[in-house]
PDB file of N, CA and C in Angstrom:
ATOM      1  N   SER A   1      95.018 144.229  52.687  1.00  0.00           N
ATOM      2  CA  SER A   1      96.441 144.140  52.755  1.00  0.00           C
ATOM      3  C   SER A   1      96.658 143.180  51.789  1.00  0.00           C
ATOM      4  N   ALA A   2      98.290 142.998  52.027  1.00  0.00           N
ATOM      5  CA  ALA A   2      98.944 141.701  50.974  1.00  0.00           C
ATOM      6  C   ALA A   2      98.782 140.505  51.612  1.00  0.00           C
ATOM      7  N   ARG A   3      98.919 140.570  53.196  1.00  0.00           N
ATOM      8  CA  ARG A   3      98.749 139.049  53.613  1.00  0.00           C
ATOM      9  C   ARG A   3      97.332 138.189  53.347  1.00  0.00           C
ATOM     10  N   ALA A   4      96.371 139.337  53.848  1.00  0.00           N
ATOM     11  CA  ALA A   4      95.126 138.908  53.379  1.00  0.00           C
ATOM     12  C   ALA A   4      94.615 138.645  52.120  1.00  0.00           C
ATOM     13  N   MET A   5      95.748 139.108  51.325  1.00  0.00           N
ATOM     14  CA  MET A   5      95.293 138.829  49.339  1.00  0.00           C
ATOM     15  C   MET A   5      95.647 137.320  49.638  1.00  0.00           C
ATOM     16  N   MET A   6      96.905 136.999  50.142  1.00  0.00           N
ATOM     17  CA  MET A   6      97.791 135.850  49.972  1.00  0.00           C
ATOM     18  C   MET A   6      97.350 134.685  50.679  1.00  0.00           C
ATOM     19  N   ASN A   7      96.738 135.018  51.653  1.00  0.00           N
ATOM     20  CA  ASN A   7      95.742 133.828  52.359  1.00  0.00           C
ATOM     21  C   ASN A   7      94.366 133.613  51.256  1.00  0.00           C
ATOM     22  N   LYS A   8      93.881 134.305  50.707  1.00  0.00           N
ATOM     23  CA  LYS A   8      92.896 134.484  49.880  1.00  0.00           C
ATOM     24  C   LYS A   8      93.025 133.412  47.971  1.00  0.00           C
ATOM     25  N   GLN A   9      94.297 134.103  48.095  1.00  0.00           N
ATOM     26  CA  GLN A   9      94.605 133.718  46.535  1.00  0.00           C
ATOM     27  C   GLN A   9      95.693 132.347  46.428  1.00  0.00           C
ATOM     28  N   PHE A  10      96.379 132.206  47.309  1.00  0.00           N
ATOM     29  CA  PHE A  10      97.220 131.449  47.607  1.00  0.00           C
ATOM     30  C   PHE A  10      96.530 129.795  47.388  1.00  0.00           C
ATOM     31  N   PRO A  11      95.605 129.868  48.268  1.00  0.00           N
ATOM     32  CA  PRO A  11      94.871 128.091  47.686  1.00  0.00           C
ATOM     33  C   PRO A  11      94.381 127.961  46.571  1.00  0.00           C
ATOM     34  N   LYS A  12      93.909 129.330  46.083  1.00  0.00           N
ATOM     35  CA  LYS A  12      93.247 129.152  44.593  1.00  0.00           C
ATOM     36  C   LYS A  12      94.117 128.747  43.419  1.00  0.00           C
ATOM     37  N   LEU A  13      95.455 129.482  43.669  1.00  0.00           N
ATOM     38  CA  LEU A  13      96.761 129.258  42.618  1.00  0.00           C
ATOM     39  C   LEU A  13      97.016 127.301  42.991  1.00  0.00           C
ATOM     40  N   LYS A  14      97.081 127.025  44.225  1.00  0.00           N
ATOM     41  CA  LYS A  14      97.590 125.879  44.711  1.00  0.00           C
ATOM     42  C   LYS A  14      96.871 124.616  44.072  1.00  0.00           C
ATOM     43  N   ARG A  15      95.617 124.780  44.060  1.00  0.00           N
ATOM     44  CA  ARG A  15      94.611 123.998  43.709  1.00  0.00           C
ATOM     45  C   ARG A  15      94.682 123.930  41.889  1.00  0.00           C
ATOM     46  N   TRP A  16      94.630 125.142  41.658  1.00  0.00           N
ATOM     47  CA  TRP A  16      94.949 125.316  39.742  1.00  0.00           C
ATOM     48  C   TRP A  16      96.273 124.404  39.614  1.00  0.00           C
ATOM     49  N   ARG A  17      96.927 124.643  40.418  1.00  0.00           N
ATOM     50  CA  ARG A  17      98.411 123.856  39.873  1.00  0.00           C
ATOM     51  C   ARG A  17      98.646 122.490  40.232  1.00  0.00           C
ATOM     52  N   ALA A  18      98.154 122.125  41.419  1.00  0.00           N
ATOM     53  CA  ALA A  18      97.909 120.608  41.158  1.00  0.00           C
ATOM     54  C   ALA A  18      97.037 119.863  40.538  1.00  0.00           C
ATOM     55  N   GLU A  19      96.230 120.652  39.749  1.00  0.00           N
ATOM     56  CA  GLU A  19      95.145 120.049  39.011  1.00  0.00           C
ATOM     57  C   GLU A  19      95.879 119.841  37.666  1.00  0.00           C
ATOM     58  N   ASN A  20      96.464 121.188  37.168  1.00  0.00           N
ATOM     59  CA  ASN A  20      97.089 121.253  35.687  1.00  0.00           C
ATOM     60  C   ASN A  20      98.293 119.865  36.119  1.00  0.00           C
ATOM     61  N   ALA A  21      99.236 119.870  37.012  1.00  0.00           N
ATOM     62  CA  ALA A  21     100.066 119.259  37.135  1.00  0.00           C
ATOM     63  C   ALA A  21      99.839 117.418  37.310  1.00  0.00           C
ATOM     64  N   ALA A  22      98.993 117.411  37.146  1.00  0.00           N
ATOM     65  CA  ALA A  22      98.278 115.972  37.770  1.00  0.00           C
ATOM     66  C   ALA A  22      97.683 115.602  36.171  1.00  0.00           C
ATOM     67  N   LYS A  23      96.845 116.517  35.711  1.00  0.00           N
ATOM     68  CA  LYS A  23      96.434 116.405  34.088  1.00  0.00           C
ATOM     69  C   LYS A  23      98.018 116.175  32.837  1.00  0.00           C
ATOM     70  N   MET A  24      98.787 116.983  33.448  1.00  0.00           N
ATOM     71  CA  MET A  24     100.070 116.701  32.863  1.00  0.00           C
ATOM     72  C   MET A  24     101.096 115.830  33.055  1.00  0.00           C
ATOM     73  N   LYS A  25     100.936 115.178  33.998  1.00  0.00           N
ATOM     74  CA  LYS A  25     102.027 114.414  34.429  1.00  0.00           C
ATOM     75  C   LYS A  25     103.469 114.744  34.958  1.00  0.00           C
ATOM     76  N   LEU A  26     103.031 115.974  35.224  1.00  0.00           N
ATOM     77  CA  LEU A  26     104.094 116.507  35.982  1.00  0.00           C
ATOM     78  C   LEU A  26     104.334 117.029  37.118  1.00  0.00           C
ATOM     79  N   GLU A  27     105.313 117.510  37.812  1.00  0.00           N
ATOM     80  CA  GLU A  27     105.648 118.065  39.451  1.00  0.00           C
ATOM     81  C   GLU A  27     104.607 119.268  39.177  1.00  0.00           C
ATOM     82  N   SER A  28     104.096 119.604  40.263  1.00  0.00           N
ATOM     83  CA  SER A  28     103.757 120.987  40.461  1.00  0.00           C
ATOM     84  C   SER A  28     104.578 121.908  40.230  1.00  0.00           C
ATOM     85  N   ASP A  29     105.911 122.155  41.190  1.00  0.00           N
ATOM     86  CA  ASP A  29     106.592 123.040  40.654  1.00  0.00           C
ATOM     87  C   ASP A  29     107.129 123.391  39.283  1.00  0.00           C
ATOM     88  N   VAL A  30     107.042 122.312  38.112  1.00  0.00           N
ATOM     89  CA  VAL A  30     107.318 122.687  36.937  1.00  0.00           C
ATOM     90  C   VAL A  30     106.451 123.357  36.248  1.00  0.00           C
ATOM     91  N   ILE A  31     104.772 123.388  36.946  1.00  0.00           N
ATOM     92  CA  ILE A  31     103.974 124.057  36.122  1.00  0.00           C
ATOM     93  C   ILE A  31     103.958 125.939  36.635  1.00  0.00           C
ATOM     94  N   LEU A  32     103.809 125.539  38.094  1.00  0.00           N
ATOM     95  CA  LEU A  32     104.591 127.075  38.820  1.00  0.00           C
ATOM     96  C   LEU A  32     105.344 126.925  40.125  1.00  0.00           C
ATOM     97  N   PRO A  33     106.557 127.638  40.240  1.00  0.00           N
ATOM     98  CA  PRO A  33     107.251 127.316  41.412  1.00  0.00           C
ATOM     99  C   PRO A  33     106.399 128.089  42.308  1.00  0.00           C
ATOM    100  N   LYS A  34     106.588 127.699  43.622  1.00  0.00           N
ATOM    101  CA  LYS A  34     106.078 128.398  44.894  1.00  0.00           C
ATOM    102  C   LYS A  34     106.327 129.944  45.026  1.00  0.00           C
ATOM    103  N   ASP A  35     107.670 130.329  44.432  1.00  0.00           N
ATOM    104  CA  ASP A  35     108.104 131.758  44.793  1.00  0.00           C
ATOM    105  C   ASP A  35     107.331 132.341  44.080  1.00  0.00           C
ATOM    106  N   ILE A  36     106.985 132.236  42.156  1.00  0.00           N
ATOM    107  CA  ILE A  36     106.175 132.974  41.640  1.00  0.00           C
ATOM    108  C   ILE A  36     104.763 132.896  42.120  1.00  0.00           C
ATOM    109  N   MET A  37     104.036 131.694  42.712  1.00  0.00           N
ATOM    110  CA  MET A  37     102.787 131.193  43.092  1.00  0.00           C
ATOM    111  C   MET A  37     102.659 132.348  44.063  1.00  0.00           C
ATOM    112  N   ARG A  38     103.845 132.447  45.151  1.00  0.00           N
ATOM    113  CA  ARG A  38     103.555 133.689  46.248  1.00  0.00           C
ATOM    114  C   ARG A  38     103.406 135.022  45.738  1.00  0.00           C
ATOM    115  N   ARG A  39     104.828 135.257  45.246  1.00  0.00           N
ATOM    116  CA  ARG A  39     104.247 136.967  44.538  1.00  0.00           C
ATOM    117  C   ARG A  39     102.583 137.319  43.752  1.00  0.00           C
ATOM    118  N   LEU A  40     102.153 135.985  42.901  1.00  0.00           N
ATOM    119  CA  LEU A  40     101.069 136.099  42.589  1.00  0.00           C
ATOM    120  C   LEU A  40     100.031 136.662  43.048  1.00  0.00           C
ATOM    121  N   ALA A  41      99.980 135.764  44.603  1.00  0.00           N
ATOM    122  CA  ALA A  41      98.857 135.938  45.182  1.00  0.00           C
ATOM    123  C   ALA A  41      99.432 137.322  46.209  1.00  0.00           C
ATOM    124  N   GLU A  42     100.342 137.564  46.129  1.00  0.00           N
ATOM    125  CA  GLU A  42     100.373 139.140  47.097  1.00  0.00           C
ATOM    126  C   GLU A  42     100.050 140.224  46.277  1.00  0.00           C
ATOM    127  N   LEU A  43      99.847 139.849  44.644  1.00  0.00           N
ATOM    128  CA  LEU A  43     100.056 141.288  43.677  1.00  0.00           C
ATOM    129  C   LEU A  43      98.536 141.789  44.669  1.00  0.00           C
ATOM    130  N   PRO A  44      98.698 143.536  44.494  1.00  0.00           N
ATOM    131  CA  PRO A  44      97.964 144.387  44.781  1.00  0.00           C
ATOM    132  C   PRO A  44      96.996 144.414  43.801  1.00  0.00           C
ATOM    133  N   GLU A  45      97.173 144.660  42.577  1.00  0.00           N
ATOM    134  CA  GLU A  45      96.283 144.621  41.564  1.00  0.00           C
ATOM    135  C   GLU A  45      96.524 143.583  40.796  1.00  0.00           C
ATOM    136  N   ILE A  46      95.367 142.695  39.694  1.00  0.00           N
ATOM    137  CA  ILE A  46      95.306 141.672  39.048  1.00  0.00           C
ATOM    138  C   ILE A  46      95.055 142.357  37.495  1.00  0.00           C
ATOM    139  N   THR A  47      96.179 142.556  36.766  1.00  0.00           N
ATOM    140  CA  THR A  47      96.371 142.743  35.334  1.00  0.00           C
ATOM    141  C   THR A  47      97.378 141.441  34.925  1.00  0.00           C
ATOM    142  N   LEU A  48      97.398 141.453  33.294  1.00  0.00           N
ATOM    143  CA  LEU A  48      98.020 140.784  32.915  1.00  0.00           C
ATOM    144  C   LEU A  48      99.171 141.721  32.657  1.00  0.00           C
ATOM    145  N   ALA A  49      99.890 142.513  33.024  1.00  0.00           N
ATOM    146  CA  ALA A  49     100.640 143.310  33.131  1.00  0.00           C
ATOM    147  C   ALA A  49     101.421 142.827  34.296  1.00  0.00           C
ATOM    148  N   SER A  50     100.465 143.095  35.356  1.00  0.00           N
ATOM    149  CA  SER A  50     101.010 142.719  36.889  1.00  0.00           C
ATOM    150  C   SER A  50     101.551 140.842  36.594  1.00  0.00           C
ATOM    151  N   ILE A  51     100.822 140.649  35.968  1.00  0.00           N
ATOM    152  CA  ILE A  51     100.899 139.041  36.386  1.00  0.00           C
ATOM    153  C   ILE A  51     102.019 139.006  35.128  1.00  0.00           C
ATOM    154  N   LYS A  52     102.640 139.417  33.910  1.00  0.00           N
ATOM    155  CA  LYS A  52     103.671 139.532  33.028  1.00  0.00           C
ATOM    156  C   LYS A  52     105.091 139.819  33.893  1.00  0.00           C
ATOM    157  N   GLU A  53     105.123 140.646  34.951  1.00  0.00           N
ATOM    158  CA  GLU A  53     105.926 141.547  35.395  1.00  0.00           C
ATOM    159  C   GLU A  53     106.422 140.279  36.607  1.00  0.00           C
ATOM    160  N   VAL A  54     105.597 139.450  37.384  1.00  0.00           N
ATOM    161  CA  VAL A  54     106.185 138.868  38.184  1.00  0.00           C
ATOM    162  C   VAL A  54     106.609 137.406  37.613  1.00  0.00           C
ATOM    163  N   MET A  55     106.253 137.213  36.280  1.00  0.00           N
ATOM    164  CA  MET A  55     107.048 135.876  35.914  1.00  0.00           C
ATOM    165  C   MET A  55     107.920 136.031  34.613  1.00  0.00           C
ATOM    166  N   ARG A  56     108.266 137.501  34.657  1.00  0.00           N
ATOM    167  CA  ARG A  56     109.211 138.026  33.478  1.00  0.00           C
ATOM    168  C   ARG A  56     110.566 137.059  33.370  1.00  0.00           C
ATOM    169  N   SER A  57     110.720 136.114  34.649  1.00  0.00           N
ATOM    170  CA  SER A  57     111.953 135.333  34.299  1.00  0.00           C
ATOM    171  C   SER A  57     111.215 133.922  33.716  1.00  0.00           C
ATOM    172  N   THR A  58     110.235 133.551  33.503  1.00  0.00           N
ATOM    173  CA  THR A  58     109.577 132.511  32.920  1.00  0.00           C
ATOM    174  C   THR A  58     108.664 132.929  31.826  1.00  0.00           C
ATOM    175  N   PRO A  59     109.104 133.284  30.764  1.00  0.00           N
ATOM    176  CA  PRO A  59     108.189 134.127  29.900  1.00  0.00           C
ATOM    177  C   PRO A  59     107.198 133.002  29.269  1.00  0.00           C
ATOM    178  N   TRP A  60     107.788 131.448  29.010  1.00  0.00           N
ATOM    179  CA  TRP A  60     106.903 130.472  28.348  1.00  0.00           C
ATOM    180  C   TRP A  60     106.010 130.256  29.317  1.00  0.00           C
ATOM    181  N   ARG A  61     105.940 130.198  30.781  1.00  0.00           N
ATOM    182  CA  ARG A  61     104.979 130.066  31.809  1.00  0.00           C
ATOM    183  C   ARG A  61     103.781 131.132  31.450  1.00  0.00           C
ATOM    184  N   PHE A  62     104.690 132.841  31.527  1.00  0.00           N
ATOM    185  CA  PHE A  62     103.153 133.433  30.881  1.00  0.00           C
ATOM    186  C   PHE A  62     102.612 133.235  29.765  1.00  0.00           C
ATOM    187  N   LYS A  63     103.085 132.889  29.053  1.00  0.00           N
ATOM    188  CA  LYS A  63     102.629 132.750  27.273  1.00  0.00           C
ATOM    189  C   LYS A  63     101.474 131.565  27.646  1.00  0.00           C
ATOM    190  N   GLU A  64     102.330 130.449  28.475  1.00  0.00           N
ATOM    191  CA  GLU A  64     100.792 129.245  28.468  1.00  0.00           C
ATOM    192  C   GLU A  64     100.082 129.424  29.765  1.00  0.00           C
ATOM    193  N   TYR A  65     100.130 130.023  30.603  1.00  0.00           N
ATOM    194  CA  TYR A  65      98.941 130.201  31.665  1.00  0.00           C
ATOM    195  C   TYR A  65      98.674 131.867  31.922  1.00  0.00           C
ATOM    196  N   ALA A  66      98.808 132.692  31.268  1.00  0.00           N
ATOM    197  CA  ALA A  66      98.528 133.907  32.227  1.00  0.00           C
ATOM    198  C   ALA A  66      96.904 134.523  32.011  1.00  0.00           C
ATOM    199  N   PRO A  67      96.504 133.615  30.758  1.00  0.00           N
ATOM    200  CA  PRO A  67      95.122 134.058  30.637  1.00  0.00           C
ATOM    201  C   PRO A  67      94.468 133.335  31.846  1.00  0.00           C
ATOM    202  N   ARG A  68      94.469 131.863  32.438  1.00  0.00           N
ATOM    203  CA  ARG A  68      93.922 131.069  32.775  1.00  0.00           C
ATOM    204  C   ARG A  68      94.187 131.895  34.513  1.00  0.00           C
ATOM    205  N   LEU A  69      95.709 132.221  34.812  1.00  0.00           N
ATOM    206  CA  LEU A  69      95.613 132.932  36.252  1.00  0.00           C
ATOM    207  C   LEU A  69      95.332 134.197  36.713  1.00  0.00           C
ATOM    208  N   LEU A  70      94.939 135.211  35.339  1.00  0.00           N
ATOM    209  CA  LEU A  70      94.294 136.118  35.710  1.00  0.00           C
ATOM    210  C   LEU A  70      92.821 136.016  35.920  1.00  0.00           C
ATOM    211  N   GLU A  71      91.961 134.670  35.213  1.00  0.00           N
ATOM    212  CA  GLU A  71      90.827 134.368  35.864  1.00  0.00           C
ATOM    213  C   GLU A  71      90.540 134.124  37.333  1.00  0.00           C
ATOM    214  N   ILE A  72      91.774 133.019  37.351  1.00  0.00           N
ATOM    215  CA  ILE A  72      91.621 132.595  38.907  1.00  0.00           C
ATOM    216  C   ILE A  72      92.207 134.057  39.984  1.00  0.00           C
ATOM    217  N   LEU A  73      93.169 134.614  39.588  1.00  0.00           N
ATOM    218  CA  LEU A  73      93.428 136.028  40.575  1.00  0.00           C
ATOM    219  C   LEU A  73      91.924 136.828  40.409  1.00  0.00           C
ATOM    220  N   SER A  74      91.149 136.983  39.629  1.00  0.00           N
ATOM    221  CA  SER A  74      90.330 138.098  39.392  1.00  0.00           C
ATOM    222  C   SER A  74      88.797 137.471  40.124  1.00  0.00           C
ATOM    223  N   GLU A  75      88.778 136.313  40.254  1.00  0.00           N
ATOM    224  CA  GLU A  75      87.414 135.306  40.812  1.00  0.00           C
ATOM    225  C   GLU A  75      87.183 136.188  42.221  1.00  0.00           C
ATOM    226  N   GLY A  76      86.372 136.848  42.427  1.00  0.00           N
ATOM    227  CA  GLY A  76      86.139 137.247  44.013  1.00  0.00           C
ATOM    228  C   GLY A  76      86.542 138.538  44.149  1.00  0.00           C
ATOM    229  N   SER A  77      87.214 138.929  43.099  1.00  0.00           N
ATOM    230  CA  SER A  77      87.377 140.333  43.030  1.00  0.00           C
ATOM    231  C   SER A  77      86.881 141.303  42.315  1.00  0.00           C
ATOM    232  N   GLU A  78      86.859 142.745  43.113  1.00  0.00           N
ATOM    233  CA  GLU A  78      86.081 143.455  42.833  1.00  0.00           C
ATOM    234  C   GLU A  78      87.577 144.209  41.618  1.00  0.00           C
ATOM    235  N   LYS A  79      88.196 144.399  41.894  1.00  0.00           N
ATOM    236  CA  LYS A  79      88.963 144.921  40.946  1.00  0.00           C
ATOM    237  C   LYS A  79      89.494 143.887  40.098  1.00  0.00           C
ATOM    238  N   GLY A  80      90.449 143.845  39.286  1.00  0.00           N
ATOM    239  CA  GLY A  80      91.018 142.980  38.227  1.00  0.00           C
ATOM    240  C   GLY A  80      89.932 143.175  37.170  1.00  0.00           C
ATOM    241  N   THR A  81      90.291 141.982  36.004  1.00  0.00           N
ATOM    242  CA  THR A  81      89.385 141.651  34.746  1.00  0.00           C
ATOM    243  C   THR A  81      89.085 140.458  34.971  1.00  0.00           C
ATOM    244  N   LYS A  82      88.162 140.227  34.633  1.00  0.00           N
ATOM    245  CA  LYS A  82      87.645 138.763  33.916  1.00  0.00           C
ATOM    246  C   LYS A  82      87.838 138.368  32.288  1.00  0.00           C
TER     247      LYS A  82
END
């Protein structure tokens, strides 16, 4: 279910976002706003295309972070591509 996915994925995204923000000395929301993080965490299928759809309003974030987001969201998932 989307809720189960959210519970599993959201903490991973949050951790990655915090680490990235600290490295870049930026606010976490600059890296990835919570609404986008939540929508990514709820994705039923993890593909670059599905990530791109969620991030279509911020193409620079997609270009910058999509490969790493794909890895993070695919970890421990039978679906998705590593």
